[in-house]
Amino acid sequence: MLTPMTDSEIRSKGAAALVESLGAVEAERFITLILREPFDYTQWRKSLFEGRTIEEISSAAARLREEMEQEKPAR
């Protein structure tokens, strides 16, 4: 059974994910945009995939996963 993360853990992991994905400067820009502009996450999610089929969304997700796997440094 998974233990729920604390708010501090969520903030820390979220910030790390943003920096890893966008880089430090762009992560700061993203946070600033979210804080500055009114943002309705639910509405954004609805419009994100509007007009796309399940197959299109699935294919895009698979391509992204492959790209991310290729970018990972070898361990």
Coordinates of N, CA and C in Angstrom, one line a residue:
M1 N 0.8 -1.2 0.0 CA 0.0 0.0 0.0 C 0.9 1.2 0.0
L2 N 0.6 2.2 -0.8 CA 1.3 3.4 -0.9 C 0.9 4.4 0.2
T3 N 1.9 5.0 0.7 CA 1.7 6.1 1.7 C 1.5 7.4 1.0
P4 N 0.5 8.2 1.2 CA 0.3 9.5 0.6 C 1.5 10.4 0.8
M5 N 1.8 11.2 -0.2 CA 2.9 12.1 0.0 C 2.4 13.3 0.8
T6 N 3.3 13.9 1.5 CA 3.0 15.2 2.2 C 3.0 16.3 1.1
D7 N 2.5 17.4 1.5 CA 2.5 18.6 0.7 C 3.9 19.0 0.3
S8 N 4.8 18.9 1.2 CA 6.2 19.3 0.9 C 6.8 18.3 -0.1
E9 N 6.5 17.0 0.0 CA 7.0 16.1 -1.0 C 6.5 16.3 -2.4
I10 N 5.2 16.7 -2.4 CA 4.5 16.9 -3.7 C 5.2 18.2 -4.3
R11 N 5.4 19.2 -3.6 CA 6.0 20.4 -4.1 C 7.4 20.2 -4.6
S12 N 8.2 19.4 -3.8 CA 9.5 19.1 -4.2 C 9.6 18.3 -5.4
K13 N 8.8 17.2 -5.5 CA 8.8 16.4 -6.7 C 8.3 17.1 -7.9
G14 N 7.2 17.9 -7.7 CA 6.7 18.7 -8.8 C 7.7 19.7 -9.4
A15 N 8.4 20.4 -8.5 CA 9.4 21.3 -8.9 C 10.5 20.6 -9.7
A16 N 10.9 19.5 -9.2 CA 12.0 18.7 -9.8 C 11.5 18.2 -11.2
A17 N 10.3 17.8 -11.3 CA 9.8 17.4 -12.6 C 9.7 18.5 -13.6
L18 N 9.3 19.7 -13.2 CA 9.3 20.9 -14.0 C 10.7 21.2 -14.5
V19 N 11.6 21.3 -13.6 CA 13.0 21.6 -13.9 C 13.6 20.6 -14.9
E20 N 13.3 19.3 -14.6 CA 13.9 18.2 -15.5 C 13.3 18.4 -16.9
S21 N 12.0 18.7 -17.0 CA 11.3 18.7 -18.3 C 11.6 20.0 -19.0
L22 N 11.6 21.1 -18.3 CA 11.7 22.5 -19.0 C 13.0 23.2 -18.8
G23 N 13.8 22.8 -17.8 CA 15.0 23.5 -17.5 C 14.6 24.5 -16.4
A24 N 15.5 25.0 -15.7 CA 15.3 25.9 -14.5 C 14.6 27.2 -14.9
V25 N 15.0 27.9 -16.0 CA 14.5 29.2 -16.3 C 13.0 29.0 -16.8
E26 N 12.8 28.0 -17.7 CA 11.4 27.8 -18.2 C 10.5 27.3 -17.2
A27 N 11.0 26.5 -16.2 CA 10.1 26.1 -15.1 C 9.7 27.3 -14.3
E28 N 10.6 28.2 -14.0 CA 10.2 29.5 -13.3 C 9.2 30.3 -14.1
R29 N 9.3 30.3 -15.4 CA 8.4 31.0 -16.3 C 7.0 30.4 -16.2
F30 N 7.0 29.0 -16.2 CA 5.7 28.3 -16.1 C 5.0 28.6 -14.8
I31 N 5.7 28.5 -13.7 CA 5.1 28.8 -12.4 C 4.6 30.3 -12.4
T32 N 5.4 31.2 -12.9 CA 4.9 32.6 -13.0 C 3.6 32.7 -13.8
L33 N 3.6 32.1 -14.9 CA 2.4 32.1 -15.8 C 1.2 31.6 -15.0
I34 N 1.3 30.5 -14.4 CA 0.2 29.9 -13.6 C -0.3 30.8 -12.5
L35 N 0.7 31.5 -11.8 CA 0.3 32.4 -10.7 C -0.3 33.7 -11.2
R36 N 0.2 34.1 -12.4 CA -0.2 35.4 -12.9 C -1.6 35.4 -13.6
E37 N -1.8 34.3 -14.4 CA -3.1 34.3 -15.2 C -4.1 33.3 -14.5
P38 N -5.3 33.7 -14.6 CA -6.4 32.8 -14.1 C -6.3 31.5 -14.9
F39 N -6.3 30.4 -14.2 CA -6.1 29.1 -14.8 C -7.1 28.1 -14.3
D40 N -8.0 27.6 -15.2 CA -9.0 26.6 -14.8 C -8.5 25.3 -15.4
Y41 N -7.9 24.5 -14.5 CA -7.3 23.2 -14.9 C -8.3 22.3 -15.6
T42 N -9.5 22.2 -15.0 CA -10.5 21.3 -15.5 C -10.9 21.7 -17.0
Q43 N -11.1 23.0 -17.2 CA -11.4 23.5 -18.6 C -10.2 23.2 -19.5
W44 N -9.0 23.5 -19.0 CA -7.8 23.2 -19.9 C -7.7 21.8 -20.3
R45 N -8.0 20.8 -19.3 CA -7.9 19.4 -19.6 C -9.0 19.0 -20.7
K46 N -10.2 19.6 -20.6 CA -11.2 19.3 -21.5 C -10.8 19.8 -22.9
S47 N -10.2 20.9 -23.0 CA -9.8 21.5 -24.3 C -8.6 20.8 -24.9
L48 N -7.8 20.2 -24.0 CA -6.5 19.7 -24.5 C -6.6 18.6 -25.5
F49 N -7.6 17.7 -25.4 CA -7.8 16.6 -26.3 C -9.0 16.8 -27.2
E50 N -9.6 18.0 -27.2 CA -10.8 18.2 -28.0 C -10.6 17.9 -29.5
G51 N -11.5 17.2 -30.1 CA -11.4 16.9 -31.5 C -10.4 15.7 -31.8
R52 N -9.8 15.1 -30.8 CA -8.9 14.0 -31.1 C -9.5 12.7 -30.7
T53 N -9.2 11.7 -31.4 CA -9.8 10.3 -31.1 C -8.9 9.7 -30.0
I54 N -9.4 8.6 -29.4 CA -8.7 7.9 -28.4 C -7.4 7.3 -29.0
E55 N -7.5 6.9 -30.3 CA -6.3 6.3 -31.0 C -5.2 7.4 -31.2
E56 N -5.6 8.6 -31.5 CA -4.7 9.7 -31.7 C -4.0 10.1 -30.4
I57 N -4.8 10.1 -29.3 CA -4.2 10.4 -28.0 C -3.2 9.3 -27.6
S58 N -3.6 8.1 -27.8 CA -2.8 7.0 -27.4 C -1.5 6.9 -28.2
S59 N -1.6 7.2 -29.5 CA -0.4 7.2 -30.3 C 0.6 8.3 -29.9
A60 N 0.0 9.5 -29.6 CA 0.8 10.6 -29.1 C 1.5 10.3 -27.8
A61 N 0.8 9.6 -26.9 CA 1.4 9.3 -25.6 C 2.5 8.2 -25.8
A62 N 2.3 7.3 -26.7 CA 3.3 6.3 -27.0 C 4.6 6.9 -27.6
R63 N 4.4 7.8 -28.5 CA 5.5 8.5 -29.1 C 6.3 9.3 -28.0
L64 N 5.6 10.0 -27.2 CA 6.2 10.8 -26.1 C 7.0 9.9 -25.2
R65 N 6.4 8.7 -24.8 CA 7.1 7.8 -23.9 C 8.4 7.3 -24.6
E66 N 8.3 7.0 -25.9 CA 9.5 6.5 -26.6 C 10.6 7.6 -26.6
E67 N 10.2 8.9 -26.8 CA 11.1 10.0 -26.9 C 11.8 10.1 -25.5
M68 N 11.0 10.1 -24.4 CA 11.5 10.2 -23.1 C 12.5 9.1 -22.7
E69 N 12.2 7.9 -23.2 CA 13.0 6.7 -22.9 C 14.4 6.9 -23.6
Q70 N 14.4 7.5 -24.8 CA 15.6 7.7 -25.6 C 16.4 8.8 -25.0
E71 N 15.8 9.7 -24.3 CA 16.5 10.9 -23.7 C 17.1 10.5 -22.4
K72 N 16.7 9.4 -21.7 CA 17.2 9.0 -20.4 C 18.6 8.6 -20.5
P73 N 19.5 9.1 -19.6 CA 20.9 8.7 -19.6 C 20.9 7.2 -19.2
A74 N 21.9 6.5 -19.8 CA 22.1 5.1 -19.4 C 22.6 5.0 -18.0
R75 N 22.1 4.0 -17.3 CA 22.5 3.8 -15.9 C 23.6 2.7 -15.8

